mmCIF file of C-alpha atoms in Angstrom:
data_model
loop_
_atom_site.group_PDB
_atom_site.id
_atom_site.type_symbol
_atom_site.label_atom_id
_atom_site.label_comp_id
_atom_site.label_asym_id
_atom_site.label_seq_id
_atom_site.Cartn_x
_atom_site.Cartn_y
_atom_site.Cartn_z
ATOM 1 C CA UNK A 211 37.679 8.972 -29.203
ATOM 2 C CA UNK A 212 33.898 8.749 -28.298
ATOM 3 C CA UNK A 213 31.250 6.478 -28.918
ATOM 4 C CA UNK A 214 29.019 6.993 -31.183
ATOM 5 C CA UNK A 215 25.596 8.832 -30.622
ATOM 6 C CA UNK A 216 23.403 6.964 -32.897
ATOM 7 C CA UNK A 217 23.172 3.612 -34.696
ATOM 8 C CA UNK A 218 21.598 5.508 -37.513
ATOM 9 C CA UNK A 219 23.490 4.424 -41.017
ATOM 10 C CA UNK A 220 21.722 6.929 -42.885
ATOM 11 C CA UNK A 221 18.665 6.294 -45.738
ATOM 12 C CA UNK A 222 18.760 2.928 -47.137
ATOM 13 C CA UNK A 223 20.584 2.753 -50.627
ATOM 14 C CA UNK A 224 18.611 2.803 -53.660
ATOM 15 C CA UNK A 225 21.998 1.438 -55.863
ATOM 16 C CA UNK A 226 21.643 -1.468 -58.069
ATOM 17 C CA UNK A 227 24.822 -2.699 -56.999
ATOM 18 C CA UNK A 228 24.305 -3.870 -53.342
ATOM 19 C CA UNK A 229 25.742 -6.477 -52.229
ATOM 20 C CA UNK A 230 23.904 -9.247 -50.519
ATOM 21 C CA UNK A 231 26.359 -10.699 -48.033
ATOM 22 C CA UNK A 232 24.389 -13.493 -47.024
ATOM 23 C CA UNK A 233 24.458 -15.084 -50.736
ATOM 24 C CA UNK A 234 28.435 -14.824 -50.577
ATOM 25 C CA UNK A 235 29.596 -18.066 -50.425
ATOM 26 C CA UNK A 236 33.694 -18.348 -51.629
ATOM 27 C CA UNK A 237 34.069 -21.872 -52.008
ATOM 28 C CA UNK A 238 30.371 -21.993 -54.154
ATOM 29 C CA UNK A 239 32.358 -22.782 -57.468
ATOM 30 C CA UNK A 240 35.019 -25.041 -55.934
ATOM 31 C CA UNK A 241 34.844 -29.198 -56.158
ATOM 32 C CA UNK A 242 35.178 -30.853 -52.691
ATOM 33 C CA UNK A 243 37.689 -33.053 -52.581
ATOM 34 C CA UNK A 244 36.863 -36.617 -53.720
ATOM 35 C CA UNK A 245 38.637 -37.895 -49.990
ATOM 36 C CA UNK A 246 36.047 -35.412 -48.205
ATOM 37 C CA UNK A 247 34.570 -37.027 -45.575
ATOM 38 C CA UNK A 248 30.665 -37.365 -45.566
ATOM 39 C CA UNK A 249 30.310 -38.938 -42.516
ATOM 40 C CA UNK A 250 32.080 -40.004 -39.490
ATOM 41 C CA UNK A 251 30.614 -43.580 -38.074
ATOM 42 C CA UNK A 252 31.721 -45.028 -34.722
ATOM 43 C CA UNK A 253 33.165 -47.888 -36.564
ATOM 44 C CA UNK A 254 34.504 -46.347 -39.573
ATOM 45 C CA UNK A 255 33.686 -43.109 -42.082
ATOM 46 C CA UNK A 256 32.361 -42.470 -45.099
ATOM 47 C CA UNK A 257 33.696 -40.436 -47.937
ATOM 48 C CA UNK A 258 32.833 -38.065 -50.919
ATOM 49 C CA UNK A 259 34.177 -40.756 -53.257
ATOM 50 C CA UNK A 260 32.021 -43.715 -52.153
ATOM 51 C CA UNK A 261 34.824 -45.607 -50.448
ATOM 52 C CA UNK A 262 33.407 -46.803 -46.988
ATOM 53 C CA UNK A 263 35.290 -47.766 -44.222
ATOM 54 C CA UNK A 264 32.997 -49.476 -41.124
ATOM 55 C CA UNK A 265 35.221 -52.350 -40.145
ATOM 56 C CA UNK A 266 36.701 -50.655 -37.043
ATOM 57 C CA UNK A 267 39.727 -48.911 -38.605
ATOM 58 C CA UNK A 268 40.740 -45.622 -39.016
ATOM 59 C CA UNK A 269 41.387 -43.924 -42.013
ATOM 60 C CA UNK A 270 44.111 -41.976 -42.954
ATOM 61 C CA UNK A 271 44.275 -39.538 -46.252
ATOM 62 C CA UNK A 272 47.353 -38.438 -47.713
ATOM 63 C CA UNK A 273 47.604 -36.380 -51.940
ATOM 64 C CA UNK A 274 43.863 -37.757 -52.460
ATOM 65 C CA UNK A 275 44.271 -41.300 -51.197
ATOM 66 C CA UNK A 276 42.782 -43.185 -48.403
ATOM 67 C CA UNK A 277 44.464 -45.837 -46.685
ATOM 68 C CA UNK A 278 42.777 -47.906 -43.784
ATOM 69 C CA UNK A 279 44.217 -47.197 -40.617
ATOM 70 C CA UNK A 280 45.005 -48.891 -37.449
ATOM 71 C CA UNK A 281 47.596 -47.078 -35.562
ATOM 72 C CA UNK A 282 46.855 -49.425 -32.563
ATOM 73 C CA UNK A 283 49.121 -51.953 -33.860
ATOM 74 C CA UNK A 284 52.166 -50.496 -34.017
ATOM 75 C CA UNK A 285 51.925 -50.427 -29.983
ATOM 76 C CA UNK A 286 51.986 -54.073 -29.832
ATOM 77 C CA UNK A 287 54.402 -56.755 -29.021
ATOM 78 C CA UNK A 288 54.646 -59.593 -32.023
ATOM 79 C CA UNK A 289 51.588 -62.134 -31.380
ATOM 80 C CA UNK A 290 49.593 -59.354 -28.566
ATOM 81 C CA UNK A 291 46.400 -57.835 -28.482
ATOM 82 C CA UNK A 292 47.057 -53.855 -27.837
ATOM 83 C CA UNK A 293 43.983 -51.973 -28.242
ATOM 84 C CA UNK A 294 45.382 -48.487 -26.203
ATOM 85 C CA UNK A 295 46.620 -45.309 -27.595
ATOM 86 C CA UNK A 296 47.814 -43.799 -24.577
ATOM 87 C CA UNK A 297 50.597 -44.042 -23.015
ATOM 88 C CA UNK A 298 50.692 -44.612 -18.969
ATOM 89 C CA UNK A 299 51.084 -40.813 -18.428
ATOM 90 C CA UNK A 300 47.494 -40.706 -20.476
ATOM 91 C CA UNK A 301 49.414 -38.789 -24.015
ATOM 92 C CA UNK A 302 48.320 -39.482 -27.179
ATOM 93 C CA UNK A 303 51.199 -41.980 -28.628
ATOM 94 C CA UNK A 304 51.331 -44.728 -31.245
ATOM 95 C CA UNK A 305 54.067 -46.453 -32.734
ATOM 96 C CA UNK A 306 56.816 -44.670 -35.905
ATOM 97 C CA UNK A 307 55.323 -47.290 -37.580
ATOM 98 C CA UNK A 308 51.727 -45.569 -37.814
ATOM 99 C CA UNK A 309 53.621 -42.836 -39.717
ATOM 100 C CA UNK A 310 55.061 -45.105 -42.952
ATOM 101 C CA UNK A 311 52.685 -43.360 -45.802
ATOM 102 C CA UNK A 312 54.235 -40.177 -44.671
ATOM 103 C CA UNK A 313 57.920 -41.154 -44.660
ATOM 104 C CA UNK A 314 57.221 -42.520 -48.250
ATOM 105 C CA UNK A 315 54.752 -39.859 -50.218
ATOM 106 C CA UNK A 316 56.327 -36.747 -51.764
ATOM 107 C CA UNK A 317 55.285 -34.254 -51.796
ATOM 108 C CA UNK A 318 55.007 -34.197 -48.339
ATOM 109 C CA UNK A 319 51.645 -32.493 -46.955
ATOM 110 C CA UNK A 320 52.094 -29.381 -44.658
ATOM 111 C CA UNK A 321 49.828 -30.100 -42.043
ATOM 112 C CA UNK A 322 48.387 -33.316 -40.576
ATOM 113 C CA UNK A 323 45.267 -33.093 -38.931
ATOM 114 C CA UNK A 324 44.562 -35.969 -36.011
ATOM 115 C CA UNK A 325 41.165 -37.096 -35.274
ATOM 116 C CA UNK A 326 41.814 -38.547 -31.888
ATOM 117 C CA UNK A 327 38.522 -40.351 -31.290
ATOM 118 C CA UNK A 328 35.371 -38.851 -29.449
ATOM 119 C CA UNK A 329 37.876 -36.420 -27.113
ATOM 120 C CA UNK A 330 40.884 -34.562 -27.726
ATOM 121 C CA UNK A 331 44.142 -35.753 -25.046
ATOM 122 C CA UNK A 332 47.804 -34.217 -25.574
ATOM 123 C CA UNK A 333 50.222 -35.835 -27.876
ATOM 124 C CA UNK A 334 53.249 -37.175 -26.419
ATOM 125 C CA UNK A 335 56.604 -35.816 -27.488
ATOM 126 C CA UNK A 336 57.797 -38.807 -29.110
ATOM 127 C CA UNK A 337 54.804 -39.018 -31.530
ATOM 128 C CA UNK A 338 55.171 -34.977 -32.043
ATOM 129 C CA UNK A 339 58.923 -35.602 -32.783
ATOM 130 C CA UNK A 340 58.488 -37.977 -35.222
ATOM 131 C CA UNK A 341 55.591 -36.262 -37.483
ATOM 132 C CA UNK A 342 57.608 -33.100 -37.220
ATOM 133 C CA UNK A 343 60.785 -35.145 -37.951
ATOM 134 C CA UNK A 344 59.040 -35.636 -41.947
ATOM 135 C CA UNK A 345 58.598 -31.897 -41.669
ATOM 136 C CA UNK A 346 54.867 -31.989 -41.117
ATOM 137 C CA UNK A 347 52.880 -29.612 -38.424
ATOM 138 C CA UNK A 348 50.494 -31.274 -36.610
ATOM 139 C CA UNK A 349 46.893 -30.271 -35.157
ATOM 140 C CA UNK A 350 45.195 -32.057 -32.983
ATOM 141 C CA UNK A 351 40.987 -32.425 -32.491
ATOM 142 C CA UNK A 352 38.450 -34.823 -31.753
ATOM 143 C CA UNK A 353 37.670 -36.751 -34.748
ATOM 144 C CA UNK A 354 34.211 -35.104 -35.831
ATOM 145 C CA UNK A 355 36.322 -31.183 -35.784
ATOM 146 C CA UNK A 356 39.608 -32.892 -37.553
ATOM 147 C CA UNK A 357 37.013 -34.577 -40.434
ATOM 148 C CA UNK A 358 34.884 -30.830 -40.756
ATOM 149 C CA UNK A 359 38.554 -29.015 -40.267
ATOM 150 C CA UNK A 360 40.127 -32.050 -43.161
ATOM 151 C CA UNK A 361 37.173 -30.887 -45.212
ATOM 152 C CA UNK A 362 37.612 -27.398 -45.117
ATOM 153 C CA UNK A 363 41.162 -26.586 -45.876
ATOM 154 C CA UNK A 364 41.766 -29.529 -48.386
ATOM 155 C CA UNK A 365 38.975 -27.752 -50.817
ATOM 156 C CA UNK A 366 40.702 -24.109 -49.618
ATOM 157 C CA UNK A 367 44.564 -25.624 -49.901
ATOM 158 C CA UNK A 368 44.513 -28.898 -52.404
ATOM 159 C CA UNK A 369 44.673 -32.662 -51.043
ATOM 160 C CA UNK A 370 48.369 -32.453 -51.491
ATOM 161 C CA UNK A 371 48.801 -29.752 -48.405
ATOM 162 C CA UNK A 372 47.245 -31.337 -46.148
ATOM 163 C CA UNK A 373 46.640 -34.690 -44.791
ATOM 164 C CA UNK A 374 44.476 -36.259 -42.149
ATOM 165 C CA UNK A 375 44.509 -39.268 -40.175
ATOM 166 C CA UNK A 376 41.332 -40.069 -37.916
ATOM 167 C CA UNK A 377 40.398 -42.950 -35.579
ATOM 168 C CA UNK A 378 36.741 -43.622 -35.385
ATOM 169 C CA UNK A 379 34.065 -42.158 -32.428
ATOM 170 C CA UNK A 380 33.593 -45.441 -31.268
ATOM 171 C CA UNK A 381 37.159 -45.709 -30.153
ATOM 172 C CA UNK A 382 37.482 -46.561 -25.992
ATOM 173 C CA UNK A 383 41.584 -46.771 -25.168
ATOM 174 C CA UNK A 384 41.528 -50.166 -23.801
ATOM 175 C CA UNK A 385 38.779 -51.680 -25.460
ATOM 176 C CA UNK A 386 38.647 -50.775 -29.108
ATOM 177 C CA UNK A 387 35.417 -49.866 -31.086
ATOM 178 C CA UNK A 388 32.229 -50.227 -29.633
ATOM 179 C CA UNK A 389 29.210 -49.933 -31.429
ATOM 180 C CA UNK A 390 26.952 -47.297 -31.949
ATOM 181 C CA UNK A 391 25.464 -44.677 -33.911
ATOM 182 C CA UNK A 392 26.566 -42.307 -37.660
ATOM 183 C CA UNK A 393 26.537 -38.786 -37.676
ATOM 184 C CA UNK A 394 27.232 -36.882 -40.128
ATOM 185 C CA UNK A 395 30.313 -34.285 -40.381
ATOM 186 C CA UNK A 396 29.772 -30.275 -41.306
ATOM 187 C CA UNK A 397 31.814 -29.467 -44.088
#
């Protein structure tokens, strides 16, 4: 094989019927997903729907509902204060109790997306075990990618395929949510 000589494509088409690639847009027709999140605070999110979440908790959407979540207490004795969500080896890992929408809801969504906070860290085998035990794949992100990612394939796929469940920017293992600033998700 050899390169090409030229870049020349030849005279520019007089057709009609040219297609204008950079007015395609696939999903133009199709409704985003009332769950879709609009923005991502550092104490909470806001969604397509109206429902707003800015006391500090996560949020967790599962078939097109949204359920306040705060995966930070399953890691705690009866009557502590446990604001971590890593482990001592510094993986990702939160109580089977964080998981108790997905044991219940059927159909059971495909993938799960986790929005681990401002950064991405590795999930520890016991969490991975036990989301995989409901038969659910898992991806993990930082929260703004797993909300744009959450967006994207729940208007491609349907709410019931997948399901996400984020924990706001503001989230500092150790501390909790500290306060800051909104910013808005791509979707």
């Amino acid at each position: 094989m050899h390169k090409p000589r030229s870049r020349d494509r030849g005279p520019v088409s007089e057709e009609s019927t040219q297609t204008d690639f950079s007015n395609l847009d696939v999903l133009g027709g199709t409704p985003v997903p009332s769950t879709a999140i609009d923005a991502c605070l550092w104490d909470g999110f806001h969604l397509n729907n109206g429902v707003k979440i800015t006391n500090g908790a996560g949020v967790l959407l599962v078939n097109g509902e949204v359920f306040s979540w705060k995966p930070w207490n399953a890691n705690r004795a009866d009557g502590e204060e446990n604001k971590r969500l890593a482990n001592d080896k510094g993986l990702w890992e939160v109580g089977d109790q964080s998981w108790g929408v997905l044991e219940m809801v059927w159909p059971k969504p495909d993938l799960l997306i986790l929005g681990l906070g401002p950064n991405m860290m590795p999930l520890s085998p016991a969490t991975r075990k036990a989301i995989n035990s409901l038969g659910i794949q898992v991806e993990i992100q930082d929260t703004r990618n797993a909300a744009a990612q959450y967006n994207l394939l729940a208007t491609e796929r349907g709410l019931g395929s997948v399901a996400a469940a984020l924990v706001p920017l503001g989230w500092r293992d150790g501390v909790g949510v500290v306060s800051g600033k909104a910013t808005d998700t791509k979707r």
